[in-house]
Tab-separated table of C-alpha atoms in Angstrom:
chain	number	residue	atom	x	y	z
W	1	MET	CA	62.786	70.048	29.753
W	2	CYS	CA	61.210	73.388	29.856
W	3	LEU	CA	58.841	71.921	32.785
W	4	LEU	CA	61.677	70.513	34.421
W	5	VAL	CA	63.408	73.776	34.322
W	6	SER	CA	59.915	75.627	35.456
W	7	ALA	CA	59.815	72.967	38.532
W	8	LEU	CA	63.314	73.458	39.938
W	9	SER	CA	63.284	77.423	39.262
W	10	ILE	CA	60.615	77.106	42.048
W	11	PHE	CA	64.339	76.766	44.100
W	12	ALA	CA	66.146	79.660	42.896
W	13	THR	CA	63.344	82.278	44.168
W	14	LEU	CA	61.798	80.567	47.224
W	15	THR	CA	65.228	79.093	48.929
W	16	SER	CA	68.220	80.829	49.958
W	17	GLN	CA	71.656	79.177	48.649
W	18	THR	CA	72.181	77.638	52.256
W	19	VAL	CA	69.756	77.155	55.214
W	20	ALA	CA	71.791	77.780	58.259
W	21	ASN	CA	71.308	77.146	62.146
W	22	THR	CA	68.491	75.087	61.515
W	23	THR	CA	66.790	72.289	63.664
W	24	LYS	CA	64.512	70.987	61.297
W	25	THR	CA	65.631	68.601	58.807
W	26	ALA	CA	64.898	68.751	55.042
W	27	PHE	CA	63.063	65.577	55.622
W	28	SER	CA	60.798	66.248	58.550
W	29	SER	CA	57.299	65.443	58.535
W	30	HIS	CA	54.962	68.452	57.789
W	31	PRO	CA	51.824	68.551	59.870
W	32	THR	CA	49.516	66.822	57.318
W	33	SER	CA	51.776	64.237	56.031
W	34	MET	CA	52.018	60.729	57.015
W	35	LYS	CA	55.969	59.764	56.578
W	36	ARG	CA	57.071	56.463	56.929
W	37	VAL	CA	60.568	55.511	57.734
W	38	ALA	CA	62.524	52.116	58.162
W	39	SER	CA	63.819	53.020	61.512
W	40	PRO	CA	63.871	55.779	64.154
W	41	THR	CA	66.703	57.675	62.743
W	42	LEU	CA	66.402	60.077	59.576
W	43	ALA	CA	65.386	58.140	56.469
W	44	PHE	CA	67.932	60.232	54.606
W	45	ALA	CA	70.997	59.624	57.052
W	46	SER	CA	74.118	61.460	56.108
W	47	SER	CA	76.073	58.134	55.431
W	48	SER	CA	74.464	55.543	53.004
W	49	ILE	CA	71.900	53.305	53.894
W	50	LYS	CA	73.353	50.038	54.966
W	51	ARG	CA	71.705	46.546	55.234
W	52	SER	CA	72.791	43.103	54.965
W	53	PHE	CA	72.325	40.681	51.849
W	54	GLY	CA	71.508	37.342	51.611
W	55	ILE	CA	72.106	36.544	55.353
W	56	SER	CA	69.565	37.093	58.048
W	57	SER	CA	70.638	38.660	61.448
W	58	SER	CA	69.605	35.348	63.233
W	59	SER	CA	72.447	33.847	61.397
W	60	VAL	CA	75.469	35.426	62.609
W	61	ASN	CA	78.237	33.321	63.556
W	62	MET	CA	77.811	32.132	67.093
W	63	SER	CA	80.370	30.025	69.100
W	64	THR	CA	78.789	26.480	70.145
W	65	SER	CA	79.752	23.498	72.054
W	66	THR	CA	79.883	21.231	69.213
W	67	THR	CA	82.124	21.226	66.153
W	68	GLU	CA	79.760	19.708	64.076
W	69	GLU	CA	78.474	22.006	61.240
W	70	THR	CA	74.636	22.878	60.582
W	71	PRO	CA	73.823	21.653	57.393
W	72	LYS	CA	73.411	24.570	54.994
W	73	LYS	CA	69.913	25.062	54.087
W	74	THR	CA	68.885	25.558	50.391
W	75	LYS	CA	67.202	28.957	50.034
W	76	PRO	CA	63.829	29.153	48.828
W	77	PRO	CA	63.096	30.909	45.328
W	78	MET	CA	62.760	34.501	45.844
W	79	TYR	CA	64.409	34.369	49.038
W	80	ASN	CA	67.134	36.821	48.060
W	81	PHE	CA	65.032	38.896	46.065
W	82	TYR	CA	62.642	39.522	49.403
W	83	ASN	CA	65.784	39.911	51.619
W	84	SER	CA	67.033	42.705	49.417
W	85	LEU	CA	63.888	44.517	49.612
W	86	SER	CA	64.660	48.556	50.093
W	87	HIS	CA	61.995	50.968	49.483
W	88	SER	CA	63.329	54.430	49.512
W	89	TRP	CA	60.213	55.997	48.072
W	90	ILE	CA	58.147	54.754	50.961
W	91	GLU	CA	60.359	55.682	53.487
W	92	GLN	CA	61.629	58.989	52.092
W	93	LEU	CA	58.715	60.563	50.979
W	94	THR	CA	54.935	60.404	52.122
W	95	SER	CA	51.505	59.167	51.502
W	96	GLU	CA	48.052	61.290	51.143
W	97	ASP	CA	47.087	62.304	54.597
W	98	PRO	CA	43.788	61.209	56.149
W	99	GLU	CA	41.660	64.198	55.904
W	100	ASN	CA	42.823	64.228	51.903
W	101	LEU	CA	42.099	60.606	51.349
W	102	GLU	CA	38.440	61.103	52.941
W	103	LYS	CA	37.983	63.998	50.613
W	104	SER	CA	39.367	62.314	47.780
W	105	LEU	CA	36.875	59.326	48.266
W	106	ALA	CA	34.048	61.611	48.614
W	107	SER	CA	35.197	63.499	45.136
W	108	GLY	CA	35.772	60.281	43.281
W	109	GLY	CA	33.044	58.474	44.194
W	110	ARG	CA	33.543	55.874	46.756
W	111	SER	CA	32.060	52.923	44.390
W	112	SER	CA	34.887	54.365	41.435
W	113	LYS	CA	38.515	53.129	41.296
W	114	SER	CA	39.267	56.570	39.895
W	115	ARG	CA	39.685	59.318	42.393
W	116	PRO	CA	41.657	62.579	42.584
W	117	VAL	CA	44.792	62.636	44.797
W	118	TYR	CA	45.330	66.050	46.437
W	119	ASN	CA	48.587	65.258	48.079
W	120	GLY	CA	51.450	63.141	48.887
W	121	HIS	CA	54.011	61.395	46.583
W	122	TYR	CA	52.107	57.872	46.355
W	123	VAL	CA	49.158	55.722	46.675
W	124	ASN	CA	49.364	52.486	48.480
W	125	VAL	CA	47.502	49.780	45.750
W	126	ARG	CA	47.998	45.894	45.543
W	127	PRO	CA	48.225	44.841	42.319
W	128	THR	CA	45.544	42.598	40.647
W	129	PRO	CA	46.747	39.229	40.064
W	130	LEU	CA	46.383	37.677	35.990
W	131	LYS	CA	44.189	34.598	36.365
W	132	ASN	CA	46.403	31.182	35.157
W	133	PRO	CA	49.675	33.035	34.843
W	134	LYS	CA	52.329	31.705	32.262
W	135	LEU	CA	55.742	32.607	31.696
W	136	VAL	CA	56.042	33.787	28.118
W	137	VAL	CA	59.575	35.413	28.085
W	138	HIS	CA	62.291	36.750	30.633
W	139	SER	CA	65.496	38.556	30.126
W	140	PRO	CA	68.402	36.064	31.395
W	141	GLU	CA	70.493	39.016	31.641
W	142	LEU	CA	68.814	41.215	33.631
W	143	SER	CA	67.657	38.414	35.989
W	144	SER	CA	71.362	37.550	36.625
W	145	GLU	CA	71.813	41.345	37.372
W	146	LEU	CA	69.119	41.509	40.061
W	147	GLY	CA	70.205	38.555	41.940
W	148	PHE	CA	67.820	35.822	40.843
W	149	GLY	CA	69.141	32.294	40.513
W	150	ILE	CA	69.400	30.234	37.251
W	151	GLY	CA	65.935	28.722	36.668
W	152	GLU	CA	64.196	31.032	39.641
W	153	GLU	CA	62.093	32.415	36.957
W	154	GLU	CA	60.298	29.321	36.095
W	155	SER	CA	59.180	29.020	40.089
W	156	GLU	CA	55.949	29.308	41.317
W	157	SER	CA	57.040	32.435	43.350
W	158	PHE	CA	58.424	34.252	40.767
W	159	ILE	CA	55.422	33.923	38.289
W	160	LYS	CA	52.945	34.782	41.189
W	161	TYR	CA	54.800	37.788	42.049
W	162	PHE	CA	55.601	39.173	38.686
W	163	SER	CA	51.833	38.476	37.424
W	164	GLY	CA	50.342	40.572	40.290
W	165	ASP	CA	49.837	38.196	43.194
W	166	VAL	CA	52.533	39.910	45.375
W	167	ASP	CA	51.181	38.490	48.703
W	168	GLY	CA	50.515	34.885	47.461
W	169	ALA	CA	54.069	34.336	46.321
W	170	PHE	CA	55.324	34.018	49.693
W	171	GLU	CA	52.406	32.009	51.104
W	172	ASN	CA	53.974	28.790	51.430
W	173	ILE	CA	57.513	29.861	51.852
W	174	ASP	CA	58.985	30.590	55.391
W	175	MET	CA	60.605	34.104	55.245
W	176	SER	CA	60.597	34.629	59.124
W	177	ASP	CA	64.165	34.854	59.486
W	178	ILE	CA	64.692	38.182	56.992
W	179	VAL	CA	64.491	40.970	58.980
W	180	ASP	CA	66.045	44.543	58.720
W	181	VAL	CA	67.826	45.913	62.032
W	182	ASP	CA	67.809	49.689	62.647
W	183	ASP	CA	70.407	51.498	64.570
W	184	SER	CA	69.552	50.699	67.722
W	185	GLY	CA	69.638	46.870	67.124
W	186	MET	CA	66.115	46.654	66.938
W	187	LYS	CA	64.624	43.964	64.540
W	188	ILE	CA	62.113	44.941	61.774
W	189	GLU	CA	59.966	42.930	60.017
W	190	LYS	CA	60.047	43.348	56.093
W	191	SER	CA	57.334	43.955	54.207
W	192	ILE	CA	56.216	43.957	50.723
W	193	GLU	CA	55.386	47.707	49.551
W	194	THR	CA	53.186	48.187	46.247
W	195	TRP	CA	52.701	51.554	44.799
W	196	ALA	CA	51.382	54.124	42.386
W	197	THR	CA	52.519	57.639	42.134
W	198	PRO	CA	51.038	60.845	41.127
W	199	TYR	CA	52.395	63.305	38.427
W	200	ALA	CA	51.639	66.321	36.050
W	201	LEU	CA	50.613	66.399	32.620
W	202	SER	CA	52.451	68.434	29.999
W	203	ILE	CA	53.050	68.385	26.259
W	204	MET	CA	55.662	70.434	24.277
W	205	GLY	CA	55.842	72.348	27.576
W	206	LYS	CA	52.355	73.203	27.780
W	207	ARG	CA	50.459	72.231	31.096
W	208	TYR	CA	47.345	70.139	30.944
W	209	THR	CA	44.577	69.673	33.342
W	210	ASN	CA	41.530	69.791	30.657
W	211	ASN	CA	42.053	65.916	30.139
W	212	CYS	CA	42.155	65.207	33.624
W	213	PRO	CA	38.524	63.358	34.777
W	214	PHE	CA	38.434	65.862	37.626
W	215	GLY	CA	39.618	69.069	35.510
W	216	THR	CA	42.310	69.864	38.290
W	217	GLY	CA	44.906	67.694	36.934
W	218	ASP	CA	44.877	65.445	40.563
W	219	GLY	CA	43.706	62.734	38.783
W	220	TYR	CA	47.170	62.374	36.395
W	221	GLY	CA	49.662	59.548	37.573
W	222	ASP	CA	50.329	55.916	37.155
W	223	GLY	CA	46.916	54.888	35.529
W	224	ARG	CA	48.108	50.923	35.135
W	225	ALA	CA	51.330	50.535	36.612
W	226	ILE	CA	52.342	49.651	39.970
W	227	SER	CA	55.776	49.446	41.434
W	228	VAL	CA	56.080	46.223	43.485
W	229	GLY	CA	59.372	46.629	45.140
W	230	GLU	CA	63.137	48.387	45.338
W	231	ILE	CA	65.936	46.058	45.827
W	232	LEU	CA	69.278	46.700	46.810
W	233	VAL	CA	71.650	43.912	44.902
W	234	PRO	CA	75.563	44.131	45.594
W	235	LYS	CA	78.087	45.009	43.274
W	236	ASP	CA	80.647	42.949	41.741
W	237	GLY	CA	83.257	41.957	44.615
W	238	LYS	CA	80.378	41.659	47.497
W	239	LYS	CA	79.898	38.543	48.652
W	240	GLU	CA	76.936	36.987	50.415
W	241	GLY	CA	76.450	38.500	53.839
W	242	ASP	CA	78.715	41.388	53.500
W	243	ILE	CA	77.295	44.824	54.856
W	244	ILE	CA	76.704	46.802	51.554
W	245	GLU	CA	76.195	50.442	51.305
W	246	TYR	CA	74.167	52.306	48.713
W	247	PRO	CA	75.159	53.847	46.386
W	248	GLN	CA	79.088	53.058	47.147
W	249	SER	CA	78.782	48.796	46.675
W	250	ALA	CA	75.028	48.280	45.841
W	251	SER	CA	72.951	49.059	42.751
W	252	ARG	CA	69.186	49.905	43.333
W	253	TYR	CA	66.578	49.128	41.319
W	254	GLU	CA	62.918	49.869	41.053
W	255	LEU	CA	60.424	46.881	39.862
W	256	GLN	CA	57.442	48.289	38.053
W	257	LEU	CA	54.627	45.839	36.645
W	258	LYS	CA	52.850	47.484	33.674
W	259	GLY	CA	49.239	46.143	33.105
W	260	ALA	CA	48.661	45.330	36.838
W	261	GLY	CA	44.929	46.414	37.174
W	262	GLN	CA	43.335	49.552	37.923
W	263	THR	CA	44.623	52.373	40.440
W	264	PRO	CA	43.055	55.932	41.381
W	265	PHE	CA	44.730	57.485	38.134
W	266	CYS	CA	42.901	55.117	35.799
W	267	ARG	CA	40.595	57.172	33.556
W	268	GLY	CA	37.956	54.765	32.897
W	269	ALA	CA	39.954	51.982	31.693
W	270	ASP	CA	40.803	48.521	32.867
W	271	GLY	CA	44.141	49.075	33.785
W	272	ARG	CA	44.919	46.044	31.900
W	273	ALA	CA	47.664	45.484	28.901
W	274	VAL	CA	47.559	42.786	26.332
W	275	LEU	CA	49.643	40.233	24.956
W	276	ARG	CA	50.538	41.981	21.717
W	277	SER	CA	51.597	45.367	23.284
W	278	SER	CA	53.514	43.694	26.125
W	279	ILE	CA	55.277	41.949	23.601
W	280	ARG	CA	56.475	45.304	21.780
W	281	GLU	CA	57.495	46.722	25.336
W	282	PHE	CA	59.569	43.972	26.331
W	283	LEU	CA	61.372	43.353	22.989
W	284	ALA	CA	62.045	47.095	22.108
W	285	SER	CA	63.227	48.490	25.534
W	286	GLU	CA	65.655	45.135	25.414
W	287	ALA	CA	66.776	46.115	21.844
W	288	MET	CA	67.347	49.548	22.729
W	289	HIS	CA	69.600	48.596	25.854
W	290	HIS	CA	71.790	46.418	23.613
W	291	LEU	CA	71.831	49.145	20.879
W	292	GLY	CA	73.397	51.296	23.489
W	293	ILE	CA	70.489	53.546	24.702
W	294	SER	CA	69.508	54.451	28.017
W	295	THR	CA	66.156	52.843	28.855
W	296	THR	CA	64.069	50.891	31.085
W	297	ARG	CA	64.827	47.099	31.005
W	298	ALA	CA	62.344	44.392	30.807
W	299	LEU	CA	62.735	41.312	33.476
W	300	SER	CA	59.687	39.387	32.460
W	301	LEU	CA	56.382	38.971	30.322
W	302	ILE	CA	53.829	36.826	31.984
W	303	VAL	CA	50.612	35.960	30.303
W	304	SER	CA	46.742	35.007	31.671
W	305	GLU	CA	46.667	31.861	29.802
W	306	ASP	CA	42.575	31.083	29.097
W	307	GLY	CA	41.809	33.503	32.126
W	308	ASP	CA	41.673	37.664	31.705
W	309	THR	CA	41.082	39.233	28.502
W	310	SER	CA	40.077	42.678	27.338
W	311	ASN	CA	38.732	44.072	24.341
W	312	ARG	CA	40.847	46.357	22.210
W	313	PRO	CA	40.422	48.233	18.798
W	314	TRP	CA	42.017	46.908	15.703
W	315	TYR	CA	42.102	46.494	12.026
W	316	SER	CA	39.847	44.442	9.723
W	317	ASP	CA	40.899	42.864	6.514
W	318	ASN	CA	39.281	45.688	4.693
W	319	ASN	CA	40.922	48.725	6.594
W	320	ASN	CA	43.998	49.374	4.069
W	321	ALA	CA	42.025	48.579	1.025
W	322	ARG	CA	44.316	51.007	-1.383
W	323	GLU	CA	47.178	48.709	-2.686
W	324	LEU	CA	50.654	50.134	-2.669
W	325	PRO	CA	52.946	50.065	-5.838
W	326	SER	CA	55.741	47.698	-5.520
W	327	VAL	CA	59.343	49.032	-6.388
W	328	ASP	CA	59.184	47.098	-10.042
W	329	ASP	CA	55.860	49.306	-10.736
W	330	PRO	CA	56.422	50.717	-14.063
W	331	ARG	CA	55.168	54.215	-12.576
W	332	LEU	CA	58.395	54.695	-10.572
W	333	ALA	CA	60.543	53.309	-13.583
W	334	ARG	CA	62.097	56.762	-13.784
W	335	TYR	CA	63.545	56.549	-10.071
W	336	ASP	CA	66.339	54.571	-8.837
W	337	GLU	CA	65.788	52.258	-6.293
W	338	LYS	CA	66.577	54.135	-3.253
W	339	GLN	CA	64.438	56.655	-4.495
W	340	ARG	CA	61.587	54.220	-5.094
W	341	ARG	CA	61.698	52.832	-1.761
W	342	GLU	CA	61.795	56.355	-0.132
W	343	ILE	CA	58.402	57.203	-1.955
W	344	ILE	CA	56.674	53.749	-1.486
W	345	SER	CA	57.681	54.548	2.279
W	346	GLN	CA	55.912	58.055	2.044
W	347	LEU	CA	53.066	56.643	0.784
W	348	ALA	CA	52.471	54.340	3.382
W	349	ALA	CA	53.273	56.996	5.995
W	350	GLN	CA	50.436	59.306	4.256
W	351	GLN	CA	47.779	56.176	4.084
W	352	LYS	CA	46.862	56.519	8.072
W	353	SER	CA	43.729	54.528	8.892
W	354	ASP	CA	42.268	54.129	12.555
W	355	PRO	CA	41.245	50.711	13.951
W	356	ASP	CA	37.728	49.696	12.711
W	357	MET	CA	36.867	46.713	14.887
W	358	MET	CA	37.182	45.348	18.248
W	359	VAL	CA	39.126	42.287	19.212
W	360	GLN	CA	39.132	40.450	22.670
W	361	GLU	CA	43.011	39.933	23.484
W	362	LYS	CA	44.846	38.160	26.517
W	363	ASN	CA	45.871	40.275	29.459
W	364	ALA	CA	49.531	40.402	30.232
W	365	ILE	CA	52.055	42.117	32.496
W	366	THR	CA	55.625	43.173	31.720
W	367	THR	CA	58.203	43.937	34.531
W	368	ARG	CA	59.837	46.740	33.720
W	369	VAL	CA	62.996	47.986	35.740
W	370	ALA	CA	65.312	50.840	36.076
W	371	SER	CA	67.033	52.683	38.738
W	372	SER	CA	64.232	54.667	39.554
W	373	PHE	CA	61.134	56.113	37.694
W	374	VAL	CA	61.302	59.801	38.814
W	375	ARG	CA	60.007	61.666	36.003
W	376	ILE	CA	59.672	65.146	35.132
W	377	GLY	CA	56.306	65.203	35.695
W	378	HIS	CA	56.636	64.150	39.492
W	379	LEU	CA	58.460	67.332	40.190
W	380	ASP	CA	56.356	69.508	38.068
W	381	LEU	CA	53.176	68.235	39.889
W	382	PHE	CA	54.108	69.619	43.032
W	383	ALA	CA	55.850	73.015	41.689
W	384	ARG	CA	52.458	73.673	40.345
W	385	ARG	CA	50.918	73.396	43.718
W	386	VAL	CA	53.627	75.743	45.134
W	387	GLU	CA	53.287	77.961	42.169
W	388	MET	CA	49.164	78.128	42.878
W	389	LEU	CA	49.956	78.763	46.209
W	390	SER	CA	51.859	81.409	45.647
W	391	MET	CA	49.809	82.978	43.308
W	392	LYS	CA	46.843	83.182	46.042
W	393	SER	CA	49.019	84.564	48.614
W	394	LYS	CA	50.612	88.485	48.740
W	395	GLU	CA	53.824	87.580	50.369
W	396	ASN	CA	55.880	84.708	49.558
W	397	LYS	CA	57.584	84.421	53.068
W	398	ASP	CA	55.316	81.599	54.234
W	399	ILE	CA	55.535	79.392	51.347
W	400	LYS	CA	58.307	77.414	52.680
W	401	GLN	CA	56.447	76.510	55.856
W	402	THR	CA	53.716	74.979	53.458
W	403	SER	CA	52.879	71.392	53.277
W	404	GLN	CA	53.015	71.654	49.409
W	405	TYR	CA	56.388	73.436	49.433
W	406	GLN	CA	57.861	70.604	51.786
W	407	GLU	CA	56.350	67.799	49.588
W	408	LEU	CA	58.083	69.873	46.286
W	409	GLU	CA	61.384	69.757	48.088
W	410	ASP	CA	61.151	66.011	49.234
W	411	MET	CA	60.631	65.219	45.864
W	412	MET	CA	63.473	67.050	44.799
W	413	TRP	CA	65.842	65.601	47.059
W	414	HIS	CA	64.638	62.244	46.472
W	415	ALA	CA	65.421	62.683	42.893
W	416	CYS	CA	68.993	63.309	43.551
W	417	TYR	CA	69.471	60.576	45.972
W	418	ARG	CA	67.961	58.242	43.187
W	419	GLU	CA	69.659	59.636	40.031
W	420	TYR	CA	72.483	62.131	41.020
W	421	TYR	CA	73.663	60.935	44.283
W	422	ASN	CA	77.270	62.138	44.047
W	423	THR	CA	76.683	65.350	42.043
W	424	ALA	CA	73.516	66.525	43.238
W	425	TYR	CA	72.892	64.786	46.726
W	426	ALA	CA	75.957	64.349	48.447
W	427	PRO	CA	77.951	67.817	47.950
W	428	TYR	CA	74.591	69.657	49.229
W	429	TYR	CA	72.105	67.567	51.618
W	430	GLU	CA	74.257	67.934	54.675
W	431	LYS	CA	74.510	71.768	54.181
W	432	LYS	CA	70.512	71.942	53.095
W	433	ASP	CA	71.768	73.798	50.107
W	434	ALA	CA	68.208	73.039	48.101
W	435	LYS	CA	69.292	75.717	45.281
W	436	SER	CA	72.641	74.260	44.177
W	437	ALA	CA	71.023	70.537	44.228
W	438	ALA	CA	68.324	71.698	42.430
W	439	LEU	CA	70.600	73.200	39.719
W	440	ALA	CA	72.964	70.249	39.841
W	441	LEU	CA	69.899	67.998	39.173
W	442	LEU	CA	69.085	70.160	36.026
W	443	ASP	CA	72.326	70.003	34.970
W	444	GLY	CA	72.322	65.907	35.324
W	445	ALA	CA	69.075	65.750	33.597
W	446	MET	CA	69.825	67.954	30.868
W	447	ASN	CA	72.917	66.069	29.860
W	448	ASN	CA	71.556	62.503	30.081
W	449	ILE	CA	68.172	63.292	28.310
W	450	ALA	CA	70.361	64.974	25.526
W	451	LYS	CA	72.386	61.570	25.365
W	452	MET	CA	69.417	59.761	25.037
W	453	VAL	CA	67.378	61.665	22.207
W	454	GLY	CA	70.910	61.805	20.205
W	455	GLY	CA	70.895	57.935	20.458
W	456	TRP	CA	67.479	57.933	19.228
W	457	ILE	CA	68.819	59.753	16.348
W	458	ARG	CA	71.330	57.753	15.514
W	459	VAL	CA	69.373	54.544	15.465
W	460	GLY	CA	65.915	56.062	13.884
W	461	PHE	CA	63.892	55.468	16.983
W	462	VAL	CA	60.706	57.813	17.058
W	463	GLN	CA	59.174	58.185	20.616
W	464	GLY	CA	55.320	58.904	19.564
W	465	ASN	CA	54.641	60.067	23.278
W	466	PHE	CA	57.350	62.099	24.714
W	467	ASN	CA	55.744	64.375	27.365
W	468	ALA	CA	56.808	65.145	31.088
W	469	ASP	CA	54.670	62.377	32.342
W	470	ASN	CA	56.961	59.693	30.612
W	471	CYS	CA	60.158	61.655	30.421
W	472	LEU	CA	62.963	60.240	33.441
W	473	VAL	CA	64.818	63.087	34.863
W	474	GLY	CA	67.556	60.067	34.754
W	475	GLY	CA	67.604	60.372	30.898
W	476	ARG	CA	66.080	56.681	30.285
W	477	THR	CA	63.637	56.015	27.536
W	478	MET	CA	60.325	54.382	28.639
W	479	ASP	CA	56.688	54.006	27.957
W	480	TYR	CA	57.005	51.864	24.773
W	481	GLY	CA	53.518	52.775	23.579
W	482	PRO	CA	53.440	54.570	20.611
W	483	PHE	CA	56.671	53.998	18.916
W	484	GLY	CA	58.420	53.138	15.590
W	485	PHE	CA	62.014	52.590	13.670
W	486	LEU	CA	62.519	54.559	10.317
W	487	ASP	CA	62.602	52.151	7.748
W	488	ILE	CA	64.884	54.408	5.744
W	489	TYR	CA	67.571	56.606	6.429
W	490	VAL	CA	66.778	60.218	5.238
W	491	SER	CA	69.749	62.452	5.976
W	492	ARG	CA	67.828	65.754	5.948
W	493	CYS	CA	65.244	64.279	8.627
W	494	LEU	CA	65.349	64.420	12.102
W	495	CYS	CA	63.158	62.311	14.400
């Protein structure tokens, strides 16, 4: 949390409580940005973003000279998903500008996947599809919540899309009647957007750059996680074809593939996940959800059957040679059963060993889902850049006119929009009151993260990698890499 406080405290010193009499919007493009908007209107409109769901603009009721009804066409698989795409991250934030992209390619080496990213909130990157993808498991509950039909997860389009082949999923499906309409009535073709994001790394409040491949911190980000879309799904009571509004009558979800291949932020690895770790991710996130703890969800797990593989370190049969005592061991006879189990558990924990062999494992991709994946590290990255700029400048009066400050403010407003619309965005955006919005964002994050950690303690969950780079400002558990559950409850110990 201290890094989030540090990031948001920038506004306490560099912004006034209300920016009045300004003709510049908080989300106007700065000179070096390449901001994309869905329409000529502001990406952040004062009213909620409106769109139609499940019905195209061309299928509006029209008067005809015949009384015969046109037979209703069966929607192809993934139709509703495609129709509900609504990419606020892309529309409201910026990508790296051409000058910095050229500088990045020169610094990282044009033949290298890994490269520094000097500015922008995202990089456009396509997933690397799995060969011979096969659905292993999916969550019917979450699938229904996202608007997929029964059995749709078995379709070729679903399996292709969520195994990384986002373009091939719609090769033989006509989606030409799906369009967006801007405020002027112009039709805009829908597109599939996929992206990875940069963020900063900090551990226990200490900022790190030393293990960045470039030594600057510009190489931290989504190394093998690629977002493959945001969707808007009508809340209960809304029918197909109704005009819906986010966030009042629609829920927003972001879908992200873990193990989808290399991005500019991968640090020498292949960007893949293997079946073993993917199963852990799927089961753990769904278990945490049903234990009542805020978490990212898992939609699907798809494996590359007799296709892509990766080498991973593992344990040989001789790795743990020392045998642990049993509860019936005579050396433990003077302890009661509960104490004996505690002793054995402690001995097992002390018997730490490292993998001593390499094994070849099947690649797999888990699709994880959340209302957003905005992290403390996203805010901290841009706060660091403003801080560095501020330290170089003797006067701070021009800081707010810089692209670095604009990116920080954009990121703050976006976090408010995605996670705390009613408390941090709606009351302050019209007034351009960045300071109050930042404080409300901090308050919401503090409460939700505290509640989440309290849930961990309740069920004995131990998060082994709880850093700023995987701590969501919405207060959801994520990144089920190193984690575990306590086998025995010990009242004097907290995890």
